Short mmCIF file of C-alpha atoms and ligand atoms in Angstrom, two decimals:
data_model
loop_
_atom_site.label_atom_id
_atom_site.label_comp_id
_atom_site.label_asym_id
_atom_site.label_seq_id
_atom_site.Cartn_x
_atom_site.Cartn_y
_atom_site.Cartn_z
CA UNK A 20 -70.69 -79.74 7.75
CA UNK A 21 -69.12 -77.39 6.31
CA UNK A 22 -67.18 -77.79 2.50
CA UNK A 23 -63.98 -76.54 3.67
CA UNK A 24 -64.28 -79.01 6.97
CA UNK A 25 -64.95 -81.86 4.44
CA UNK A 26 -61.60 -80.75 1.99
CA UNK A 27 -59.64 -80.17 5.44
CA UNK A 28 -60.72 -83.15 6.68
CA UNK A 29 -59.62 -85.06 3.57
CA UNK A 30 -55.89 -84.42 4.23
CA UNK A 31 -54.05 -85.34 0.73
CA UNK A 32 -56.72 -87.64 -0.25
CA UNK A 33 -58.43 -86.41 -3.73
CA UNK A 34 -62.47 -86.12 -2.84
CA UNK A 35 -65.10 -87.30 -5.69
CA UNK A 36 -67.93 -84.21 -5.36
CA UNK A 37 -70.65 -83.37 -7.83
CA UNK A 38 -73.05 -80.51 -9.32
CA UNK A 39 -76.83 -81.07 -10.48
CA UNK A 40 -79.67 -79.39 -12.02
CA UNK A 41 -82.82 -79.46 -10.60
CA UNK A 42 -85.64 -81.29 -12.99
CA UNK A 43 -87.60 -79.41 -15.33
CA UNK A 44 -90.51 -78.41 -13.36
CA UNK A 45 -93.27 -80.92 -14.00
CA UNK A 46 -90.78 -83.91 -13.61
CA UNK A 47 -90.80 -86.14 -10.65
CA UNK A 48 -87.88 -85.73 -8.36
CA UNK A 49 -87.33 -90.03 -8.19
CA UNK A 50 -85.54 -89.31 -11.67
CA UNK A 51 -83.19 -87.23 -9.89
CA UNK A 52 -82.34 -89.92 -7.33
CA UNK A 53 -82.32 -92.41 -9.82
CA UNK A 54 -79.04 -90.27 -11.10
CA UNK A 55 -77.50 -89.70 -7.96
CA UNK A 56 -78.20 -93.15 -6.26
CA UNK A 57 -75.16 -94.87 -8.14
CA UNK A 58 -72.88 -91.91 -7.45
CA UNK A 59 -73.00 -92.09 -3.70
CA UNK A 60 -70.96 -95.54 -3.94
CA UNK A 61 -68.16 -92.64 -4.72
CA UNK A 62 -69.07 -91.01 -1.01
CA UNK A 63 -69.50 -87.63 -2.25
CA UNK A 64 -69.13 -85.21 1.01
CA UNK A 65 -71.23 -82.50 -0.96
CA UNK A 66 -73.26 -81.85 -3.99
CA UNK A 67 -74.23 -78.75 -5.43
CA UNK A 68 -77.15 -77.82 -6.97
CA UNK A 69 -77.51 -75.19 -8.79
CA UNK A 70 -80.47 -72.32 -9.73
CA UNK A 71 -82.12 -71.15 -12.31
CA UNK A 72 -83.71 -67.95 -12.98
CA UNK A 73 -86.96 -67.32 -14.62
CA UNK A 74 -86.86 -66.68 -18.46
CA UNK A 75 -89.75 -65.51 -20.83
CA UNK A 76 -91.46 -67.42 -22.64
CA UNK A 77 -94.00 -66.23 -25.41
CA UNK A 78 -97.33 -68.11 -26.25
CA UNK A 79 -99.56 -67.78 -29.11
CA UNK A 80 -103.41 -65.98 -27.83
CA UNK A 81 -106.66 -66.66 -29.69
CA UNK A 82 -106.24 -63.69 -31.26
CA UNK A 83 -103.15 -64.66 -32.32
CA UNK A 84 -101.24 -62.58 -30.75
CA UNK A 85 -98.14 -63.00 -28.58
CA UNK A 86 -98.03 -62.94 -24.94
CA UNK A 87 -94.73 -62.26 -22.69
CA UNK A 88 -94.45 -64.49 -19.37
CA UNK A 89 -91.88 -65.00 -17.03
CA UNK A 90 -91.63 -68.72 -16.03
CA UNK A 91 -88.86 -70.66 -14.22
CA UNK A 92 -87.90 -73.59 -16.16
CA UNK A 93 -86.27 -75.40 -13.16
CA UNK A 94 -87.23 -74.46 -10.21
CA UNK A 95 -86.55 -76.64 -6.76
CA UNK A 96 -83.43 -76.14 -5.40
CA UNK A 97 -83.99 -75.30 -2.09
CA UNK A 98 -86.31 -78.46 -1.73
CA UNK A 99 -83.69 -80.45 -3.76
CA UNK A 100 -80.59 -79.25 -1.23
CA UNK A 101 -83.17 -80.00 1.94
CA UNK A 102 -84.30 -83.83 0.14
CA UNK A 103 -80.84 -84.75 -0.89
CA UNK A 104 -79.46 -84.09 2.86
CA UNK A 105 -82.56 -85.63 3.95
CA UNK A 106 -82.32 -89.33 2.08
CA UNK A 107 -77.94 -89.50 1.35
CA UNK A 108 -77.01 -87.26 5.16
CA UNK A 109 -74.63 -85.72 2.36
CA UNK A 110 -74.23 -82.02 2.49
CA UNK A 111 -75.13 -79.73 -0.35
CA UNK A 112 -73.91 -76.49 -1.75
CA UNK A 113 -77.16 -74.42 -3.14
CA UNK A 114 -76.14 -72.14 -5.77
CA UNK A 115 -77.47 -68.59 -4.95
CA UNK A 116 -77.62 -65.87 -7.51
CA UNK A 117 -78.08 -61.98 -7.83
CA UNK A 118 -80.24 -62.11 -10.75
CA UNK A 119 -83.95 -61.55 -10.07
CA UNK A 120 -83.87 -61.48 -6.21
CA UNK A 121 -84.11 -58.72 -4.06
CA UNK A 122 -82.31 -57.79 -1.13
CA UNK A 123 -84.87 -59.02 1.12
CA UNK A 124 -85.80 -61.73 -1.18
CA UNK A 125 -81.88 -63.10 -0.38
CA UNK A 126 -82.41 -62.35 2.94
CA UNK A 127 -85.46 -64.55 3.40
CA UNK A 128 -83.91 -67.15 1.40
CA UNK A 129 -81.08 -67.36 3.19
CA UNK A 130 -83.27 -68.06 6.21
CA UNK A 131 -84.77 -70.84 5.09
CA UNK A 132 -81.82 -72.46 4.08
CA UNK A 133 -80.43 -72.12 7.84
CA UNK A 134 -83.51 -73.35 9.64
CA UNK A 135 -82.91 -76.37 7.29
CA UNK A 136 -79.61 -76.76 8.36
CA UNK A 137 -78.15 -76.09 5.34
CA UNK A 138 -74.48 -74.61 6.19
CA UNK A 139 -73.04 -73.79 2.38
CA UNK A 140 -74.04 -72.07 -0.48
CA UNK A 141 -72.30 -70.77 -3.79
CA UNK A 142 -72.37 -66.95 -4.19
CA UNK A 143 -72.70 -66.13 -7.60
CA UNK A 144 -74.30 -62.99 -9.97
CA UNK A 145 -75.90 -65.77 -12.07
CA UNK A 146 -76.56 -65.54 -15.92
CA UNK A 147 -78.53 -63.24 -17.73
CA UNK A 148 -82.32 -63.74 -18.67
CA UNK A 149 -81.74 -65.48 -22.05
CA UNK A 150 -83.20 -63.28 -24.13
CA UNK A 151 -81.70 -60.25 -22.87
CA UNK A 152 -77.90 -59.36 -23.85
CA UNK A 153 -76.61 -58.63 -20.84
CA UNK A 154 -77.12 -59.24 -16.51
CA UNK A 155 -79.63 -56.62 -15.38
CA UNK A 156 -79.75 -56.22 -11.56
CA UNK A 157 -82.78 -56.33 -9.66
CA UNK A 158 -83.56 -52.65 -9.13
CA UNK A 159 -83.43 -53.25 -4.88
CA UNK A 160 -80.51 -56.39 -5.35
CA UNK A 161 -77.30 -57.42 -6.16
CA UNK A 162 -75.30 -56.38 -9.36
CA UNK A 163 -71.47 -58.64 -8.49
CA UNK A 164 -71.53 -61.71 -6.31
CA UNK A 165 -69.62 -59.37 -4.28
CA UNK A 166 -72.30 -57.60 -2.90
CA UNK A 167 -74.11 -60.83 -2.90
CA UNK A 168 -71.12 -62.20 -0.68
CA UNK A 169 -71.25 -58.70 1.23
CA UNK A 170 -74.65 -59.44 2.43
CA UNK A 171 -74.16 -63.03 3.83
CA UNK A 172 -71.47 -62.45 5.32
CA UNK A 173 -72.65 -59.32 7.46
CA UNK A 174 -75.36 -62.59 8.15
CA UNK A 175 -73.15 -64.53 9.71
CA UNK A 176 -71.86 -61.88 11.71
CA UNK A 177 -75.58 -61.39 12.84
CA UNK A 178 -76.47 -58.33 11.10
CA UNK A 179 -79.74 -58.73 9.43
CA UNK A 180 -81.43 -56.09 6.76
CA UNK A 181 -83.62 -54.55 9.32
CA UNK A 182 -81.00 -53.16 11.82
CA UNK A 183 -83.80 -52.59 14.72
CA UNK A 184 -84.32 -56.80 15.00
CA UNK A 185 -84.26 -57.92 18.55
CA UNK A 186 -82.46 -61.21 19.00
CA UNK A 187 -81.07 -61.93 15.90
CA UNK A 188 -78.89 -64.94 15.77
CA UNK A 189 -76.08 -65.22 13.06
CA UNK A 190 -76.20 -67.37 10.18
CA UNK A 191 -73.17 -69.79 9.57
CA UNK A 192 -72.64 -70.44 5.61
CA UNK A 193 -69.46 -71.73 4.19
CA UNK A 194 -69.43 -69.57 1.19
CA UNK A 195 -67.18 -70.17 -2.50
CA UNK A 196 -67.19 -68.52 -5.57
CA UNK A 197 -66.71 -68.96 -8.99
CA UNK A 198 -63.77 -68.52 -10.42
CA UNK A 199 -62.80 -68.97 -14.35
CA UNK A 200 -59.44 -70.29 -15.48
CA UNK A 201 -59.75 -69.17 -19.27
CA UNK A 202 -61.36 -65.61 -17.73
CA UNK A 203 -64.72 -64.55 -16.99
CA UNK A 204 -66.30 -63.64 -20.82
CA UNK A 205 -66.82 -60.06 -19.58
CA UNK A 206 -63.65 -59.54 -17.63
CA UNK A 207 -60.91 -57.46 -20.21
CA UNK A 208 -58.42 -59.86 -19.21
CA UNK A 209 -57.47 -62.30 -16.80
CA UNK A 210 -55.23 -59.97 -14.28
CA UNK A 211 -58.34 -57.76 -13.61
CA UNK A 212 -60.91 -60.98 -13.24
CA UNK A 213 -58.42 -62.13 -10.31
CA UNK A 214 -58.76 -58.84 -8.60
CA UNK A 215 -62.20 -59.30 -8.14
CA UNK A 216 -61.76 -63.00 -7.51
CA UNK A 217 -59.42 -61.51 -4.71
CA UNK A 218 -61.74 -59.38 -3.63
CA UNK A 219 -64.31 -61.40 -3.05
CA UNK A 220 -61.81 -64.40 -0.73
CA UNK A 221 -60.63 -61.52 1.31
CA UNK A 222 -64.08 -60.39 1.72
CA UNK A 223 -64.91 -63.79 3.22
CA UNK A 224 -64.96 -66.45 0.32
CA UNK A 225 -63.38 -69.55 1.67
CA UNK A 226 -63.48 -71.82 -1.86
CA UNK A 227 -63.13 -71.04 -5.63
CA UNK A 228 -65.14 -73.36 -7.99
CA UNK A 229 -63.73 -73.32 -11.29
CA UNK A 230 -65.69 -73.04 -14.73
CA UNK A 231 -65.16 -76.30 -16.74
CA UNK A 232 -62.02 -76.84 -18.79
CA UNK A 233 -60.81 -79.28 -21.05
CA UNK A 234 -57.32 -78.84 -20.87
CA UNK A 235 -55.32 -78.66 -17.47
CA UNK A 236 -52.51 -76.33 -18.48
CA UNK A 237 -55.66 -73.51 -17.94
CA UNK A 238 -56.31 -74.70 -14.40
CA UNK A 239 -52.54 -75.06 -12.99
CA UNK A 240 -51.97 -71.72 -14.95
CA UNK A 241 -54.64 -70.64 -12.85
CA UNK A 242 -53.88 -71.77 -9.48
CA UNK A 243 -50.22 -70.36 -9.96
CA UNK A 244 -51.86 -66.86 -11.00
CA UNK A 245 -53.95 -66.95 -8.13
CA UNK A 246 -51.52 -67.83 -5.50
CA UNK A 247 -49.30 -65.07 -7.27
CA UNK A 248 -52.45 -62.82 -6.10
CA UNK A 249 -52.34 -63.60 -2.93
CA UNK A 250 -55.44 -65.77 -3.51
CA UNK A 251 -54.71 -68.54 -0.80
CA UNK A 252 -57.76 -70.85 -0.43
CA UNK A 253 -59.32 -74.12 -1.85
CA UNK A 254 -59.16 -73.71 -5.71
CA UNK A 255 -61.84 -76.40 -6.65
CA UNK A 256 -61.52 -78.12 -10.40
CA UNK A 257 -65.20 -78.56 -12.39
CA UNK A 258 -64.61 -80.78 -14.82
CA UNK A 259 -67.12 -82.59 -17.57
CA UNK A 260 -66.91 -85.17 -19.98
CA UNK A 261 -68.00 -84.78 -23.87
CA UNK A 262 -71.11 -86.61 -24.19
CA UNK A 263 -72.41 -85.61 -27.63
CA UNK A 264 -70.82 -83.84 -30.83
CA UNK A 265 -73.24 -80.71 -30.45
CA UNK A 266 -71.24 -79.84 -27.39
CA UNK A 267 -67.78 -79.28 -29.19
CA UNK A 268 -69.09 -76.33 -30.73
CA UNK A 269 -72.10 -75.42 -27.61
CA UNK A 270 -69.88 -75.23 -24.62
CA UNK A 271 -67.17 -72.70 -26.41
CA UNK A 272 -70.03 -70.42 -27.10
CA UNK A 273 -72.38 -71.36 -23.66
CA UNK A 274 -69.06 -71.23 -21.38
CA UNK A 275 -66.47 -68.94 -22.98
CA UNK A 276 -64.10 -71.87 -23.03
CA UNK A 277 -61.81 -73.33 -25.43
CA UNK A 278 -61.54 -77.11 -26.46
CA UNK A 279 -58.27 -78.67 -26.94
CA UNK A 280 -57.28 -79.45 -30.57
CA UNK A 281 -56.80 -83.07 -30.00
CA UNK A 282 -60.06 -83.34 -28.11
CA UNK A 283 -61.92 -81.30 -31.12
CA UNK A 284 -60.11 -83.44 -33.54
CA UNK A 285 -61.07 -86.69 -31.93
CA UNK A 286 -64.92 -86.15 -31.61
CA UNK A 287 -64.91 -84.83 -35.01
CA UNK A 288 -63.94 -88.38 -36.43
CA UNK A 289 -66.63 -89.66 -34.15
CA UNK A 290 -69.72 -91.03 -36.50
CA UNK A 291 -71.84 -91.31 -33.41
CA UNK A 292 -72.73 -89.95 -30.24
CA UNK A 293 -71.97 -93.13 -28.34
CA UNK A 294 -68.70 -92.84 -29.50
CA UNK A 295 -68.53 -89.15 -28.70
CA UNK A 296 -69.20 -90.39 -24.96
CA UNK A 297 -66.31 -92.49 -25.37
CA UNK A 298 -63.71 -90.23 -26.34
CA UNK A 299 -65.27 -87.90 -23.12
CA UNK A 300 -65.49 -90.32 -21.19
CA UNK A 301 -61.76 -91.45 -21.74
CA UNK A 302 -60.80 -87.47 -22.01
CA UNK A 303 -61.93 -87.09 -18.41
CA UNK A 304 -59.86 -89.67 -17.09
CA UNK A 305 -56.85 -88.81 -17.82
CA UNK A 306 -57.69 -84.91 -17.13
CA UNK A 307 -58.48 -86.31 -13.75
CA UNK A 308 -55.47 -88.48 -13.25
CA UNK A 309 -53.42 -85.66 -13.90
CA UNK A 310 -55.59 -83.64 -11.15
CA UNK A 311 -55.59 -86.12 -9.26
CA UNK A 312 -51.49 -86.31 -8.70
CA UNK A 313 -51.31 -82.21 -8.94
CA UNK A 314 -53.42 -82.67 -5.67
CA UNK A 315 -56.65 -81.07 -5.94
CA UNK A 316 -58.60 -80.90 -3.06
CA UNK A 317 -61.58 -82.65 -5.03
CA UNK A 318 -62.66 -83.32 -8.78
CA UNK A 319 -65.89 -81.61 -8.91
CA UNK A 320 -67.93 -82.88 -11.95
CA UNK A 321 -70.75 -81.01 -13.54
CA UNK A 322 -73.20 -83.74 -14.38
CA UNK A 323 -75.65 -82.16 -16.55
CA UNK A 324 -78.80 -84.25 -15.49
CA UNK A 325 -76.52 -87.74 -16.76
CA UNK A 326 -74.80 -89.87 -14.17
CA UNK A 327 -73.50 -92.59 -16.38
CA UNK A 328 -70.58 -91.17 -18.02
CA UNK A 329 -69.72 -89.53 -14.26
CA UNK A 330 -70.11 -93.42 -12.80
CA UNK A 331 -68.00 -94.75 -15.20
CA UNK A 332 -65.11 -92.01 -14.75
CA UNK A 333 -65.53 -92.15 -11.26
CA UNK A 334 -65.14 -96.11 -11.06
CA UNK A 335 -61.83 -95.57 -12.93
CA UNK A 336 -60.20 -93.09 -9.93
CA UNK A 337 -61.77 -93.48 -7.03
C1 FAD B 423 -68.88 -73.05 -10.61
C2 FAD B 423 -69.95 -72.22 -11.25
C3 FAD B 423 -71.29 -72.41 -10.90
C4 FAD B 423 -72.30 -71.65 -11.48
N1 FAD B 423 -73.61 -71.88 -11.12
C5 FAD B 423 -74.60 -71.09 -11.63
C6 FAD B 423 -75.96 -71.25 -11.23
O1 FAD B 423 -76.28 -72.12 -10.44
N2 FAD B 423 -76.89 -70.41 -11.76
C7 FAD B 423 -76.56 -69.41 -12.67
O2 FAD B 423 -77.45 -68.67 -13.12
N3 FAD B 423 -75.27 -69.25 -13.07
C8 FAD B 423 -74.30 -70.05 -12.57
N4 FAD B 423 -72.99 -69.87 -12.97
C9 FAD B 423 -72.71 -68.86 -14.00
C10 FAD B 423 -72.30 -67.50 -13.39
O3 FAD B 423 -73.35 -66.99 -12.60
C11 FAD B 423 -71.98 -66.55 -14.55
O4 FAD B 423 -70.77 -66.97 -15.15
C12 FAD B 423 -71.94 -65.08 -14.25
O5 FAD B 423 -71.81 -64.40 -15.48
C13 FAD B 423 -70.75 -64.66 -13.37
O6 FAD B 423 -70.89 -65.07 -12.08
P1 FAD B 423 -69.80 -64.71 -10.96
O7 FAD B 423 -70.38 -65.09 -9.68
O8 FAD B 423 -68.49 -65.26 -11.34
O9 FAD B 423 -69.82 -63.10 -11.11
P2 FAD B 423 -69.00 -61.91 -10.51
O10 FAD B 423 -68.02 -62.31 -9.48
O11 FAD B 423 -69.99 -60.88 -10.13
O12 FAD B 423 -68.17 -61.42 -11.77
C14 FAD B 423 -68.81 -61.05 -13.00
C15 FAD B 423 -67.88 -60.18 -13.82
O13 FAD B 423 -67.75 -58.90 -13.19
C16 FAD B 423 -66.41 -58.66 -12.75
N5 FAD B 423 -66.57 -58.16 -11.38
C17 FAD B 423 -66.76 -58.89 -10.25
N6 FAD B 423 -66.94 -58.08 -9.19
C18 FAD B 423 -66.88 -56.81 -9.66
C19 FAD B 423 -67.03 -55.55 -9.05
N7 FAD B 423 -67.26 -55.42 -7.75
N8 FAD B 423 -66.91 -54.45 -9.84
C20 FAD B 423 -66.67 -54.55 -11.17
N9 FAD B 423 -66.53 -55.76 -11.80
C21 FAD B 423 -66.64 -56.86 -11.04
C22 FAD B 423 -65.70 -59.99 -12.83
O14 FAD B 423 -64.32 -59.84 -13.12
C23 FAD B 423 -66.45 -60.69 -13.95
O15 FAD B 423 -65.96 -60.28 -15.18
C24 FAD B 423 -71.97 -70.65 -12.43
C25 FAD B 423 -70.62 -70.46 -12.78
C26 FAD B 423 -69.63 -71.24 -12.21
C27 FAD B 423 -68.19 -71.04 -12.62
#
C-alpha cells in the first residue's frame, strides 16, 4: 500500500513510522530484526530504509604503497525492503539516490523493486562520496532528485528509457522527498530551497520527509512556509533522540542543523552517555507530544541502527 493511503487512511490519528540503515556488509541481517522486532508492537504502516553509496577506501600494498577502491559500506536495501515486507507484511519506503547510478541503472532498479511489489520509494540526490567536497553526477544520471523524480514518474505513466519497448506496463510508486526545515546546506536561503521543494510536489511528489530537528518552532515554521508556497501535501516530521554526547557537536556539522540551547546545555552537564540517552530520550517526548497535538500525519524516527531509545519513546505516545 501505498504511504499516502496509510496517512489518509489514518484520519487524525498520529502514525508511529520508522527509518533504518542497512547492516554493515558482512553482518547478519537477524541483528536487524532483532531491532525492529520490538518496534512493530507500535504497528508501523511503513519503514524506510535507506542507501548508501560506495566510498573509497585506501589499503596499504606490499610495496607499501596505497591503493584506491570503491566499496559500499552498506549495501542491501533492496533485499532489506523485499525481507522486511516479507516477515512484518509492513510496507517499506527504499531510499533511492542520484549519486553513482545511471539512467539505466535507475531504470533497472526501479524494476526490481516493482516485480517485488514494492509500491514507494524516497527520491533523493543522495550525499556526496565522502571524500570528495561536493555531489558529482554520474556522467549518464541524475544531478537534483528532480530529474530523479522526472524519470519515475514518466515510469508510472509507462514510458520506459527505450521508447521502441513493446508492451510496457507502468510502474506505480508513491514517491516523497526530502525536505529541510532549517534549509538544505547548499540552498542560499530558505525561500529558494522551497521552490525546488515546490517543484518537485507539482512534478508528482506526494510526501515531504523532513531532515531531523531538535526544536519544533523549525518544523511549524516550515509547514506554514510551505503551505504559503503553495506546497499542499503530507509534510512528514523525522525526528531523533540524543543518544551520546559526540552527537551534540556531529549532527550540526553531519546535518546542517542547529541544537537548541537548553538541549546543548543539558547534555553538556551529562557525565555519561547513559545519561545523555536520558536527556534524548526525555527531549523526544515532549518534541513528539507537541507534534503529536499540532497533528502530524506521523512521527517518523530515524533510528540509527538502535531501537531502544525509539521503544522507549514510542511506549510513552503511542
Ligand atoms: C528524509 C531524508 C532521507 C535521506 N536519505 C538518504 C539516503 O538514504 N541516502 C543518502 O545518500 N542521502 C540521504 N539523505 C541526504 C540527502 O540525499 C542529501 O541531503 C542531499 O544533499 C540532498 O538531497 P535532496 O533529495 O534533498 O536534493 P535535491 O532536491 O536535489 O536538492 C539539493 C539542493 O539543490 C537545490 N535544487 C534542487 N533541485 C534543483 C534544481 N532543479 N536546480 C537547481 N537547484 C536545485 C535544492 O534547493 C538543494 O539546495 C536523506 C535526507 C533526508 C532529509
Amino acid at each position: 500500500m501505498k504511504v499516502v493511503d496509510h496517512l489518509r487512511n489514518a484520519g487524525e490519528k498520529t502514525l508511529f513510522t520508522l527509518e533504518i540503515l542497512p547492516p554493515l556488509k558482512g553482518e547478519n541481517i537477524n541483528n536487524l530484526f532483532g531491532n525492529i522486532d520490538p518496534l512493530m508492537e507500535f504497528k508501523p504502516p511503513f519503514i524506510d530504509v535507506t542507501y548508501h553509496r560506495e566510498e573509497y577506501v585506501y589499503k596499504k600494498k606490499e610495496s607499501g604503497l596505497l591503493e584506491k577502491s570503491a566499496t559500499r559500506k552498506r549495501p542491501g536495501t533492496v533485499g532489506i525492503c523485499a525481507a522486511i515486507q516479507n516477515r512484518y507484511k509492513v510496507d517499506t519506503v527504499p531510499h533511492i539516490i542520484c549519486g553513482g547510478f545511471s539512467k539505466e541503472e535507475t531504470e533497472n532498479a526501479l524494476i526490481d523493486l516493482h516485480f517485488l511489489g514494492i509500491d514507494n520509494v524516497l527520491a533523493l540526490q543522495g550525499d556526496a562520496i565522502k571524500t570528495e567536497a561536493k555531489f558529482v553526477p554520474d556522467p549518464n544520471g541524475h544531478h537534483y532528485a528532480s530529474d530523479l523524480l522526472d524519470q519515475i514518474v514518466k515510469m508510472n505513466k509507462g514510458y520506459y528509457l527505450d521508447d521502441e519497448l513493446q508492451n510496457v506496463s507502468p510502474t506505480n510508486f508513491c514517491i516523497g522527498v526530502a525536505g529541510y526545515p532549517e534549509k538544505h546546506f547548499s540552498a542560499p536561503n530558505l525561500k529558494n530551497d522551497l521552490k525546488y521543494l515546490k517543484m518537485k510536489v507539482d512534478m508528482g511528489a506526494e510526501y515531504v520527509v523532513t531532515q531531523m530537528f531538535f526544536d519544533n518552532k523549525k518544523y511549524f515554521d516550515f509547514v506554514e512556509k510551505c503551505r504559503e508556497a503553495g506546497i499542499n501535501v503530507p509534510i512528514i516530521p523525522g525526528i531523533k533522540p540524543i543518544t551520546a554526547k559526540g552527537q551534540i557537536t556531529a549532527l550540526p556539522k553531519v546535518f546542517h542543523i542547529d541544537l537548541p540551547e537548553e538541549l546543548a546545555d543539558e547534555v553538556e552537564k551529562c557525565k555519561d552517555n547513559a545519561s545523555v540517552k536520558e536527556v534524548g530520550i526525555e527531549w523526544c517526548i515532549q518534541q513528539s507530544k507537541e507534534l503529536i497535538q499540532f497533528g502530524v500525519p506521523t512521527l517518523h524516527f530515524y533510528s540509527m541502527g538502535k531501537s531502544d531509545p525509539i521503544y522507549r519513546i514510542a511506549k510513552e505516545l503511542f
